[in-house]
Amino acid sequence: MEAGYASSFPRVLRRFALFAIAFSVVSITTGIFVNYAYGLTTLGPAAVWLWPVAAVGQILVVLVLAELAAHMPLAGANYQWSARLVNTGFGYTVGALGLLYSAVGLPGIALVGLAPLAATVLGLDAADPLTLLVIAVAALVLAYLVNVIRVQWAARVNNLAVFAEVAGTVALSVLLLVLWATHRGATPDGGHGLGFLGTVNPGTPVADGIVGGALIGIFTLVGFEAAADMAEEAVDARRTVPRAMIVAAVVSGVLGLVALVGFTVAIPDLAAVESSPVPLAAIASFWLGPVLTDVFLVIVVFSMFALLVVAAASNSRLIFAMARDGLLPASRALRRVNAATATPVVALVVSLVVCLALLAYGTLDGAAFTILVGATALVPYLIYLLTLGGYLARRKRLRRNDAGGTAPFSLGRAALPVAGLAMLWLVVVVAALTLPEAFRAADYVVLGGLALTGLWYVAVLRRRLRDGTAGLPQADPSSGRERTLDLA
């Protein structure tokens, strides 16, 4: 029994599988490919030097979350940590934001990212909405099917994705750097802007340019706590999950910078690349030709698919965890784990249905869907901000629970400085993602999602929490131990 819950999953995920889960969710290939154009057209090539800023900020965050994972290795990580540090209502808000993030983010990656690239590789019309919809639906259904069959299948996909990202994106960027160094005379703009910040595009205020450039890292370096979402399926979770999160964040930060520098130095013609709908493909095509560029695009498509696979797994565990505590509609069904597959099949199916519904909506109204997807940049940072706020306010609870020093990972005396700096970083990021006019529509989406969350809380959940039919497992005074919450 873990923290008052009877075991529902077999422990089959080992160290590399957990690292692969965290690394695949961050997915530097997907993040850089999708977001590079934005940084390039706002700040210029010097945007690559803001990647380390985001990487350091997120490593501070992951250190705090790793300590929480070592103390509370439970499915639905941010929800569980927030609920146990503060209270169930606070955890419910954090969990609801996580559900919103996945519900919009997964179909967004499938429709806006994966589908156009897959259509291009297959020689189909990447501008045809029906073609994109079919590809996106197929990718989502296959990603969820992999998870329904068995969690080990999802782990194998992500294990392969690690090697694909390193051998593909990072190795490719290094190759481009070498080609530029040996043929630099053919490229008038190679390396342009790497040494200074004087490349902000005309008409763009410097402050806006800096925010835009930083968004490459801000949009990409999130999701490493997915390994903690799978903690109840991890072997020796208190040790392996924190290490997987930290290593994934550090490796993603280092390899992402290598990739960005390689691609940016190899820019052949800055104006042409900035005007290209897919700048990285334009750079690769100049140096490698169409065949090897298509190989690169295949790697990107596979990385995006791996991201869908592991994000589906993570989201279903969050649904399962919240349903186990009776916080969602139809909680009894959503908390079931199939005996044959050892996966939360109902939670996976519901998550897929929600994704497909939003995908259909996105196809019918692409402009509105773009706003929804834009909200996914803000939501994870709100989750981190709330979780770290709970940590700073109630960290004494962790110390009381670990009076014997048994936690395999602890920040010790560095906890408050690290958490304080991480909190400062998150406040700056949230301000950057909410205050500019360009993000205002996405802000309203997040507020709307929180309003719906509040309606369910007021109409149903508050009563459930009051009468004890929902909430975290309660302590049994006679035994001094936690009891499981019986919703049967």
Short mmCIF file of C-alpha atoms in Angstrom, two decimals:
data_model
loop_
_atom_site.label_atom_id
_atom_site.label_comp_id
_atom_site.label_asym_id
_atom_site.label_seq_id
_atom_site.Cartn_x
_atom_site.Cartn_y
_atom_site.Cartn_z
CA MET A 1 0.00 0.00 0.00
CA GLU A 2 1.33 3.48 -0.92
CA ALA A 3 0.03 6.57 0.92
CA GLY A 4 -3.29 4.96 1.74
CA TYR A 5 -3.97 3.40 -1.67
CA ALA A 6 -4.09 -0.27 -2.53
CA SER A 7 -1.79 -1.14 -5.44
CA SER A 8 -3.56 -0.93 -8.80
CA PHE A 9 -0.67 -1.27 -11.26
CA PRO A 10 2.21 -3.71 -11.68
CA ARG A 11 5.65 -2.12 -11.21
CA VAL A 12 7.28 -2.65 -14.60
CA LEU A 13 8.97 0.67 -15.48
CA ARG A 14 12.69 0.83 -14.77
CA ARG A 15 15.19 3.68 -14.84
CA PHE A 16 15.71 4.12 -18.57
CA ALA A 17 11.99 3.76 -19.33
CA LEU A 18 11.20 6.51 -16.82
CA PHE A 19 13.91 8.75 -18.27
CA ALA A 20 12.52 8.08 -21.76
CA ILE A 21 9.02 9.06 -20.62
CA ALA A 22 10.24 12.40 -19.23
CA PHE A 23 12.57 13.04 -22.19
CA SER A 24 9.87 12.21 -24.76
CA VAL A 25 7.32 14.55 -23.18
CA VAL A 26 9.82 17.41 -23.22
CA SER A 27 10.72 16.32 -26.79
CA ILE A 28 13.32 18.86 -27.87
CA THR A 29 12.76 17.75 -31.47
CA THR A 30 9.06 18.61 -31.36
CA GLY A 31 9.51 21.76 -29.32
CA ILE A 32 12.32 23.24 -31.35
CA PHE A 33 10.74 22.30 -34.66
CA VAL A 34 7.39 23.89 -33.75
CA ASN A 35 8.66 26.96 -31.89
CA TYR A 36 11.91 27.90 -33.65
CA ALA A 37 10.15 30.05 -36.23
CA TYR A 38 8.54 32.19 -33.53
CA GLY A 39 11.84 32.99 -31.83
CA LEU A 40 13.60 33.56 -35.14
CA THR A 41 11.03 36.04 -36.43
CA THR A 42 10.80 38.04 -33.19
CA LEU A 43 14.33 38.24 -31.78
CA GLY A 44 16.33 36.76 -34.63
CA PRO A 45 19.07 34.08 -34.43
CA ALA A 46 20.28 35.39 -31.06
CA ALA A 47 17.14 33.84 -29.58
CA VAL A 48 19.15 30.64 -29.11
CA TRP A 49 20.98 32.25 -26.17
CA LEU A 50 17.74 32.55 -24.22
CA TRP A 51 17.35 28.77 -24.28
CA PRO A 52 19.91 28.34 -21.41
CA VAL A 53 17.93 30.84 -19.34
CA ALA A 54 14.79 28.73 -19.70
CA ALA A 55 16.79 25.55 -19.09
CA VAL A 56 18.28 26.82 -15.82
CA GLY A 57 14.90 28.08 -14.64
CA GLN A 58 13.23 24.76 -15.37
CA ILE A 59 16.05 22.76 -13.75
CA LEU A 60 15.38 24.73 -10.56
CA VAL A 61 11.72 23.76 -10.86
CA VAL A 62 12.47 20.10 -11.52
CA LEU A 63 14.72 19.89 -8.44
CA VAL A 64 11.78 20.86 -6.23
CA LEU A 65 9.40 18.51 -8.02
CA ALA A 66 11.95 15.70 -7.73
CA GLU A 67 11.95 16.10 -3.95
CA LEU A 68 8.15 15.87 -3.97
CA ALA A 69 8.34 12.77 -6.17
CA ALA A 70 10.71 11.11 -3.72
CA HIS A 71 8.29 11.70 -0.85
CA MET A 72 5.03 11.06 -2.73
CA PRO A 73 5.52 8.71 -5.70
CA LEU A 74 1.88 8.68 -6.81
CA ALA A 75 -0.04 8.77 -10.09
CA GLY A 76 -1.36 12.22 -10.98
CA ALA A 77 1.77 13.78 -9.55
CA ASN A 78 1.09 17.54 -9.38
CA TYR A 79 -2.47 16.90 -8.21
CA GLN A 80 -1.32 14.55 -5.45
CA TRP A 81 1.52 16.77 -4.29
CA SER A 82 -0.68 19.87 -4.12
CA ALA A 83 -3.56 18.08 -2.43
CA ARG A 84 -1.33 16.52 0.24
CA LEU A 85 0.67 19.67 0.89
CA VAL A 86 -2.33 22.03 1.08
CA ASN A 87 -5.77 20.38 0.76
CA THR A 88 -7.91 18.45 -1.68
CA GLY A 89 -9.61 21.55 -3.09
CA PHE A 90 -6.26 23.10 -3.94
CA GLY A 91 -5.09 19.83 -5.49
CA TYR A 92 -8.32 19.64 -7.49
CA THR A 93 -7.57 23.03 -9.07
CA VAL A 94 -4.06 21.92 -10.02
CA GLY A 95 -5.39 18.63 -11.39
CA ALA A 96 -8.10 20.38 -13.40
CA LEU A 97 -5.47 22.57 -15.03
CA GLY A 98 -3.55 19.40 -15.92
CA LEU A 99 -6.64 17.93 -17.57
CA LEU A 100 -7.14 21.14 -19.56
CA TYR A 101 -3.51 21.09 -20.66
CA SER A 102 -3.71 17.54 -22.01
CA ALA A 103 -7.18 17.90 -23.52
CA VAL A 104 -6.05 20.79 -25.72
CA GLY A 105 -2.35 19.97 -26.08
CA LEU A 106 -2.66 16.44 -27.46
CA PRO A 107 -5.03 17.27 -30.35
CA GLY A 108 -3.03 20.45 -30.95
CA ILE A 109 0.21 18.50 -31.45
CA ALA A 110 -1.59 15.99 -33.66
CA LEU A 111 -3.35 18.53 -35.89
CA VAL A 112 -0.98 21.50 -35.98
CA GLY A 113 2.34 19.68 -35.66
CA LEU A 114 2.30 16.03 -36.69
CA ALA A 115 -0.37 16.00 -39.42
CA PRO A 116 1.14 18.62 -41.80
CA LEU A 117 4.61 17.06 -41.54
CA ALA A 118 3.30 13.54 -42.04
CA ALA A 119 1.30 14.70 -45.08
CA THR A 120 4.44 16.32 -46.53
CA VAL A 121 6.51 13.16 -46.03
CA LEU A 122 3.76 11.04 -47.60
CA GLY A 123 3.42 13.36 -50.58
CA LEU A 124 -0.14 14.40 -49.65
CA ASP A 125 -1.71 17.85 -49.69
CA ALA A 126 -0.62 19.41 -46.38
CA ALA A 127 -3.08 22.26 -46.91
CA ASP A 128 -6.16 20.03 -47.13
CA PRO A 129 -8.11 20.14 -43.82
CA LEU A 130 -9.66 16.70 -44.35
CA THR A 131 -6.26 15.09 -44.97
CA LEU A 132 -4.86 16.69 -41.82
CA LEU A 133 -7.89 15.60 -39.80
CA VAL A 134 -7.59 11.97 -40.93
CA ILE A 135 -3.88 11.86 -40.10
CA ALA A 136 -4.41 13.50 -36.71
CA VAL A 137 -7.26 11.14 -35.79
CA ALA A 138 -5.20 8.12 -36.85
CA ALA A 139 -2.21 9.29 -34.79
CA LEU A 140 -4.29 9.88 -31.67
CA VAL A 141 -6.17 6.60 -31.92
CA LEU A 142 -2.93 4.66 -32.44
CA ALA A 143 -1.22 6.46 -29.54
CA TYR A 144 -4.07 5.61 -27.19
CA LEU A 145 -4.32 2.04 -28.50
CA VAL A 146 -0.65 1.50 -27.63
CA ASN A 147 -1.45 2.61 -24.09
CA VAL A 148 -4.57 0.46 -23.81
CA ILE A 149 -2.73 -2.72 -24.79
CA ARG A 150 0.01 -2.43 -22.17
CA VAL A 151 2.17 0.24 -20.59
CA GLN A 152 5.31 -1.63 -21.70
CA TRP A 153 4.38 -0.93 -25.34
CA ALA A 154 4.23 2.79 -24.62
CA ALA A 155 7.60 2.52 -22.85
CA ARG A 156 9.17 0.83 -25.88
CA VAL A 157 7.96 3.58 -28.20
CA ASN A 158 9.50 6.19 -25.92
CA ASN A 159 12.74 4.26 -25.50
CA LEU A 160 13.11 4.31 -29.27
CA ALA A 161 12.20 8.01 -29.37
CA VAL A 162 15.20 8.84 -27.16
CA PHE A 163 17.63 7.36 -29.68
CA ALA A 164 15.72 8.91 -32.60
CA GLU A 165 15.91 12.40 -31.09
CA VAL A 166 19.59 12.17 -30.22
CA ALA A 167 20.66 10.46 -33.43
CA GLY A 168 18.34 12.57 -35.54
CA THR A 169 17.94 16.13 -34.38
CA VAL A 170 21.13 16.57 -32.36
CA ALA A 171 23.39 14.64 -34.74
CA LEU A 172 21.82 16.44 -37.69
CA SER A 173 22.48 19.85 -36.16
CA VAL A 174 26.12 18.93 -35.52
CA LEU A 175 26.43 17.72 -39.12
CA LEU A 176 25.02 21.02 -40.37
CA LEU A 177 27.49 22.89 -38.18
CA VAL A 178 30.37 20.91 -39.70
CA LEU A 179 29.09 21.49 -43.24
CA TRP A 180 28.82 25.21 -42.59
CA ALA A 181 32.33 25.34 -41.11
CA THR A 182 33.79 23.67 -44.22
CA HIS A 183 31.66 25.54 -46.79
CA ARG A 184 30.93 28.84 -45.10
CA GLY A 185 31.67 30.83 -48.21
CA ALA A 186 28.43 29.63 -49.75
CA THR A 187 26.30 31.12 -46.95
CA PRO A 188 26.34 34.87 -46.39
CA ASP A 189 24.25 34.64 -43.21
CA GLY A 190 25.81 31.64 -41.50
CA GLY A 191 26.26 32.22 -37.77
CA HIS A 192 24.48 35.57 -38.03
CA GLY A 193 23.45 36.96 -34.65
CA LEU A 194 24.93 34.29 -32.40
CA GLY A 195 27.33 36.65 -30.70
CA PHE A 196 25.03 39.53 -29.79
CA LEU A 197 21.42 40.57 -29.20
CA GLY A 198 21.35 43.20 -31.90
CA THR A 199 19.20 41.20 -34.29
CA VAL A 200 15.72 42.14 -33.11
CA ASN A 201 13.63 42.45 -36.23
CA PRO A 202 12.67 45.97 -37.33
CA GLY A 203 9.42 47.14 -35.77
CA THR A 204 9.63 44.71 -32.84
CA PRO A 205 10.23 46.32 -29.41
CA VAL A 206 13.31 44.89 -27.72
CA ALA A 207 11.29 43.66 -24.71
CA ASP A 208 8.80 41.87 -26.97
CA GLY A 209 11.67 40.40 -28.96
CA ILE A 210 13.32 39.02 -25.84
CA VAL A 211 10.05 37.45 -24.66
CA GLY A 212 9.48 35.97 -28.10
CA GLY A 213 12.97 34.56 -28.27
CA ALA A 214 12.69 33.02 -24.81
CA LEU A 215 9.51 31.22 -25.80
CA ILE A 216 11.48 28.58 -27.73
CA GLY A 217 12.71 27.22 -24.41
CA ILE A 218 9.65 28.18 -22.37
CA PHE A 219 7.29 26.32 -24.71
CA THR A 220 9.56 23.29 -24.99
CA LEU A 221 11.07 22.56 -21.57
CA VAL A 222 7.94 21.34 -19.77
CA GLY A 223 6.43 17.98 -18.91
CA PHE A 224 9.40 16.24 -17.27
CA GLU A 225 7.13 15.32 -14.33
CA ALA A 226 5.35 12.81 -16.59
CA ALA A 227 7.74 10.26 -15.10
CA ALA A 228 6.18 11.03 -11.72
CA ASP A 229 2.68 10.54 -13.18
CA MET A 230 3.76 6.95 -13.86
CA ALA A 231 5.31 6.49 -10.40
CA GLU A 232 2.90 3.78 -9.27
CA GLU A 233 4.16 1.64 -12.17
CA ALA A 234 7.85 2.32 -11.48
CA VAL A 235 10.32 -0.03 -9.86
CA ASP A 236 11.84 1.60 -6.73
CA ALA A 237 9.88 4.76 -7.57
CA ARG A 238 11.25 6.91 -4.74
CA ARG A 239 14.73 6.64 -6.25
CA THR A 240 14.19 6.15 -9.98
CA VAL A 241 11.51 8.77 -10.62
CA PRO A 242 13.37 11.81 -9.19
CA ARG A 243 16.55 10.84 -11.03
CA ALA A 244 14.66 10.35 -14.29
CA MET A 245 13.10 13.82 -14.01
CA ILE A 246 16.36 15.59 -13.24
CA VAL A 247 18.40 13.78 -15.88
CA ALA A 248 15.72 14.38 -18.53
CA ALA A 249 15.62 18.11 -17.76
CA VAL A 250 19.42 18.48 -17.82
CA VAL A 251 19.93 16.36 -20.95
CA SER A 252 17.11 18.17 -22.76
CA GLY A 253 18.61 21.53 -21.84
CA VAL A 254 22.11 20.64 -23.04
CA LEU A 255 21.14 18.79 -26.22
CA GLY A 256 18.53 21.41 -27.09
CA LEU A 257 21.17 24.15 -26.99
CA VAL A 258 23.52 22.07 -29.16
CA ALA A 259 20.74 21.56 -31.71
CA LEU A 260 19.75 25.23 -31.74
CA VAL A 261 23.32 26.45 -32.20
CA GLY A 262 23.94 23.95 -35.00
CA PHE A 263 20.80 24.90 -36.92
CA THR A 264 21.26 28.62 -36.39
CA VAL A 265 24.90 28.76 -37.44
CA ALA A 266 23.98 26.83 -40.58
CA ILE A 267 21.31 29.34 -41.68
CA PRO A 268 22.16 29.92 -45.37
CA ASP A 269 19.97 32.98 -45.99
CA LEU A 270 18.38 34.63 -42.97
CA ALA A 271 15.57 36.39 -44.84
CA ALA A 272 14.60 33.25 -46.77
CA VAL A 273 14.66 31.05 -43.66
CA GLU A 274 12.61 33.54 -41.63
CA SER A 275 9.95 33.62 -44.36
CA SER A 276 9.81 29.82 -44.64
CA PRO A 277 6.81 28.10 -42.99
CA VAL A 278 9.22 25.45 -41.68
CA PRO A 279 12.61 27.14 -41.05
CA LEU A 280 14.44 24.02 -39.83
CA ALA A 281 13.40 22.08 -42.92
CA ALA A 282 14.61 24.96 -45.12
CA ILE A 283 18.01 24.93 -43.40
CA ALA A 284 18.33 21.15 -43.66
CA SER A 285 17.23 21.14 -47.30
CA PHE A 286 19.91 23.65 -48.30
CA TRP A 287 22.72 21.49 -46.91
CA LEU A 288 21.41 17.94 -47.29
CA GLY A 289 18.99 17.96 -50.20
CA PRO A 290 15.41 16.67 -50.26
CA VAL A 291 16.04 12.98 -49.44
CA LEU A 292 17.94 13.46 -46.19
CA THR A 293 15.60 16.30 -45.26
CA ASP A 294 12.68 13.88 -45.56
CA VAL A 295 14.54 11.49 -43.25
CA PHE A 296 14.82 14.34 -40.75
CA LEU A 297 11.08 15.05 -41.08
CA VAL A 298 10.30 11.37 -40.45
CA ILE A 299 12.28 11.58 -37.20
CA VAL A 300 10.33 14.69 -36.21
CA VAL A 301 7.01 12.97 -36.96
CA PHE A 302 8.04 9.95 -34.89
CA SER A 303 9.10 12.20 -32.01
CA MET A 304 5.72 13.91 -32.09
CA PHE A 305 3.97 10.52 -32.11
CA ALA A 306 6.06 9.37 -29.13
CA LEU A 307 5.04 12.56 -27.35
CA LEU A 308 1.38 11.70 -28.01
CA VAL A 309 1.90 8.20 -26.63
CA VAL A 310 3.48 9.25 -23.36
CA ALA A 311 1.21 12.29 -22.91
CA ALA A 312 -1.82 10.01 -23.29
CA ALA A 313 -0.40 7.73 -20.60
CA SER A 314 0.31 10.65 -18.28
CA ASN A 315 -3.13 12.20 -18.78
CA SER A 316 -4.93 8.92 -18.15
CA ARG A 317 -3.03 8.48 -14.87
CA LEU A 318 -4.10 11.96 -13.79
CA ILE A 319 -7.72 11.12 -14.60
CA PHE A 320 -7.35 7.82 -12.73
CA ALA A 321 -5.79 9.52 -9.68
CA MET A 322 -8.48 12.21 -9.42
CA ALA A 323 -11.23 9.65 -9.97
CA ARG A 324 -9.72 7.38 -7.30
CA ASP A 325 -10.36 10.24 -4.88
CA GLY A 326 -13.89 10.76 -6.21
CA LEU A 327 -13.24 14.20 -7.70
CA LEU A 328 -14.56 13.62 -11.24
CA PRO A 329 -17.91 12.69 -12.76
CA ALA A 330 -18.23 8.90 -13.17
CA SER A 331 -15.30 8.38 -10.81
CA ARG A 332 -16.13 4.73 -10.18
CA ALA A 333 -15.64 3.87 -13.84
CA LEU A 334 -12.66 6.14 -14.41
CA ARG A 335 -10.65 4.64 -11.54
CA ARG A 336 -10.87 1.07 -12.81
CA VAL A 337 -7.72 -0.67 -13.98
CA ASN A 338 -8.25 -3.49 -16.47
CA ALA A 339 -7.07 -6.77 -14.97
CA ALA A 340 -5.82 -8.16 -18.29
CA THR A 341 -3.88 -5.14 -19.56
CA ALA A 342 -3.09 -3.47 -16.21
CA THR A 343 -4.05 -0.12 -17.75
CA PRO A 344 -6.85 2.36 -16.88
CA VAL A 345 -8.82 1.61 -20.03
CA VAL A 346 -11.89 3.72 -19.22
CA ALA A 347 -9.75 6.75 -18.38
CA LEU A 348 -7.83 6.28 -21.63
CA VAL A 349 -11.01 6.01 -23.70
CA VAL A 350 -12.56 9.10 -22.09
CA SER A 351 -9.34 11.05 -22.64
CA LEU A 352 -9.31 10.00 -26.30
CA VAL A 353 -12.96 10.99 -26.81
CA VAL A 354 -12.30 14.45 -25.37
CA CYS A 355 -9.25 14.85 -27.62
CA LEU A 356 -11.20 13.79 -30.71
CA ALA A 357 -14.03 16.20 -29.86
CA LEU A 358 -11.59 19.10 -29.59
CA LEU A 359 -9.88 17.92 -32.76
CA ALA A 360 -13.19 18.11 -34.62
CA TYR A 361 -13.76 21.56 -33.17
CA GLY A 362 -10.30 22.62 -34.28
CA THR A 363 -10.98 21.47 -37.82
CA LEU A 364 -14.25 23.40 -37.96
CA ASP A 365 -12.82 26.57 -36.43
CA GLY A 366 -9.08 26.65 -36.85
CA ALA A 367 -8.71 30.20 -35.53
CA ALA A 368 -10.37 29.36 -32.23
CA PHE A 369 -8.38 26.14 -31.97
CA THR A 370 -5.15 28.11 -32.40
CA ILE A 371 -6.16 30.19 -29.38
CA LEU A 372 -6.87 27.02 -27.40
CA VAL A 373 -3.46 25.62 -28.28
CA GLY A 374 -1.89 28.93 -27.29
CA ALA A 375 -3.32 28.45 -23.81
CA THR A 376 -1.24 25.30 -23.40
CA ALA A 377 1.87 27.48 -23.11
CA LEU A 378 0.55 29.11 -19.94
CA VAL A 379 -1.16 26.18 -18.21
CA PRO A 380 1.91 24.09 -17.26
CA TYR A 381 3.56 27.13 -15.69
CA LEU A 382 0.42 27.84 -13.66
CA ILE A 383 0.56 24.23 -12.48
CA TYR A 384 4.21 24.58 -11.49
CA LEU A 385 3.53 27.93 -9.81
CA LEU A 386 0.70 26.52 -7.69
CA THR A 387 2.63 23.36 -6.82
CA LEU A 388 5.71 25.28 -5.73
CA GLY A 389 3.50 27.70 -3.81
CA GLY A 390 2.12 24.76 -1.87
CA TYR A 391 5.64 23.44 -1.35
CA LEU A 392 6.93 26.72 0.07
CA ALA A 393 3.89 27.13 2.31
CA ARG A 394 3.80 23.58 3.67
CA ARG A 395 7.28 22.12 3.31
CA LYS A 396 7.33 21.36 7.05
CA ARG A 397 4.96 18.50 6.31
CA LEU A 398 7.65 16.85 4.20
CA ARG A 399 10.19 17.24 6.98
CA ARG A 400 7.81 15.72 9.53
CA ASN A 401 7.15 12.77 7.26
CA ASP A 402 10.88 12.28 6.73
CA ALA A 403 12.10 12.76 10.28
CA GLY A 404 14.42 9.78 9.91
CA GLY A 405 15.97 11.08 6.71
CA THR A 406 14.71 8.13 4.67
CA ALA A 407 13.78 10.02 1.49
CA PRO A 408 16.29 9.06 -1.24
CA PHE A 409 16.28 12.59 -2.68
CA SER A 410 16.11 15.77 -0.63
CA LEU A 411 17.30 19.31 -1.25
CA GLY A 412 18.15 19.71 2.42
CA ARG A 413 19.36 23.19 3.31
CA ALA A 414 19.29 24.20 -0.34
CA ALA A 415 15.52 23.68 -0.50
CA LEU A 416 14.39 27.21 0.28
CA PRO A 417 16.95 29.00 -1.94
CA VAL A 418 16.24 26.63 -4.85
CA ALA A 419 12.48 26.83 -4.41
CA GLY A 420 12.61 30.61 -4.00
CA LEU A 421 14.60 31.09 -7.21
CA ALA A 422 12.32 28.64 -9.03
CA MET A 423 9.27 30.56 -7.80
CA LEU A 424 10.77 33.85 -9.01
CA TRP A 425 11.41 32.28 -12.42
CA LEU A 426 7.83 31.00 -12.64
CA VAL A 427 6.35 34.37 -11.71
CA VAL A 428 8.36 36.01 -14.50
CA VAL A 429 7.27 33.38 -17.03
CA VAL A 430 3.60 33.56 -16.06
CA ALA A 431 3.73 37.35 -16.34
CA ALA A 432 5.37 37.07 -19.77
CA LEU A 433 2.65 34.68 -20.92
CA THR A 434 -0.31 36.66 -19.60
CA LEU A 435 0.43 40.39 -19.77
CA PRO A 436 1.22 40.92 -23.49
CA GLU A 437 -1.79 41.66 -25.67
CA ALA A 438 -0.82 38.81 -28.01
CA PHE A 439 -1.61 36.24 -25.29
CA ARG A 440 -4.83 37.82 -24.02
CA ALA A 441 -7.19 35.49 -25.90
CA ALA A 442 -5.37 32.44 -24.52
CA ASP A 443 -5.67 33.92 -21.02
CA TYR A 444 -9.45 33.98 -21.42
CA VAL A 445 -9.43 30.30 -22.37
CA VAL A 446 -7.61 29.44 -19.15
CA LEU A 447 -10.02 31.57 -17.12
CA GLY A 448 -12.95 29.86 -18.83
CA GLY A 449 -11.54 26.45 -17.99
CA LEU A 450 -11.11 27.45 -14.36
CA ALA A 451 -14.68 28.77 -14.30
CA LEU A 452 -16.03 25.40 -15.46
CA THR A 453 -13.87 23.73 -12.82
CA GLY A 454 -15.38 26.03 -10.22
CA LEU A 455 -18.94 25.21 -11.29
CA TRP A 456 -18.39 21.47 -10.78
CA TYR A 457 -16.78 22.16 -7.43
CA VAL A 458 -19.66 24.31 -6.19
CA ALA A 459 -22.45 22.16 -7.65
CA VAL A 460 -21.18 18.69 -6.69
CA LEU A 461 -17.67 18.29 -5.36
CA ARG A 462 -17.93 20.51 -2.31
CA ARG A 463 -20.74 18.34 -0.97
CA ARG A 464 -18.78 15.16 -1.71
CA LEU A 465 -15.76 16.48 0.17
CA ARG A 466 -17.93 17.54 3.11
CA ASP A 467 -19.67 14.18 3.49
CA GLY A 468 -16.47 12.16 3.00
CA THR A 469 -17.35 10.45 -0.29
CA ALA A 470 -14.50 12.23 -2.05
CA GLY A 471 -11.03 13.35 -1.11
CA LEU A 472 -7.69 11.92 -0.04
CA PRO A 473 -7.49 8.79 2.11
CA GLN A 474 -8.11 9.75 5.74
CA ALA A 475 -6.06 8.78 8.75
CA ASP A 476 -7.50 6.09 11.00
CA PRO A 477 -7.09 7.40 14.59
CA SER A 478 -7.17 3.93 16.10
CA SER A 479 -4.23 2.67 14.05
CA GLY A 480 -2.33 5.81 13.16
CA ARG A 481 -2.36 4.62 9.55
CA GLU A 482 -4.12 5.91 6.46
CA ARG A 483 -7.09 4.03 5.14
CA THR A 484 -8.11 3.68 1.52
CA LEU A 485 -11.09 5.66 0.27
CA ASP A 486 -13.86 3.23 -0.62
CA LEU A 487 -15.94 4.45 -3.57
CA ALA A 488 -17.33 1.06 -4.55
#
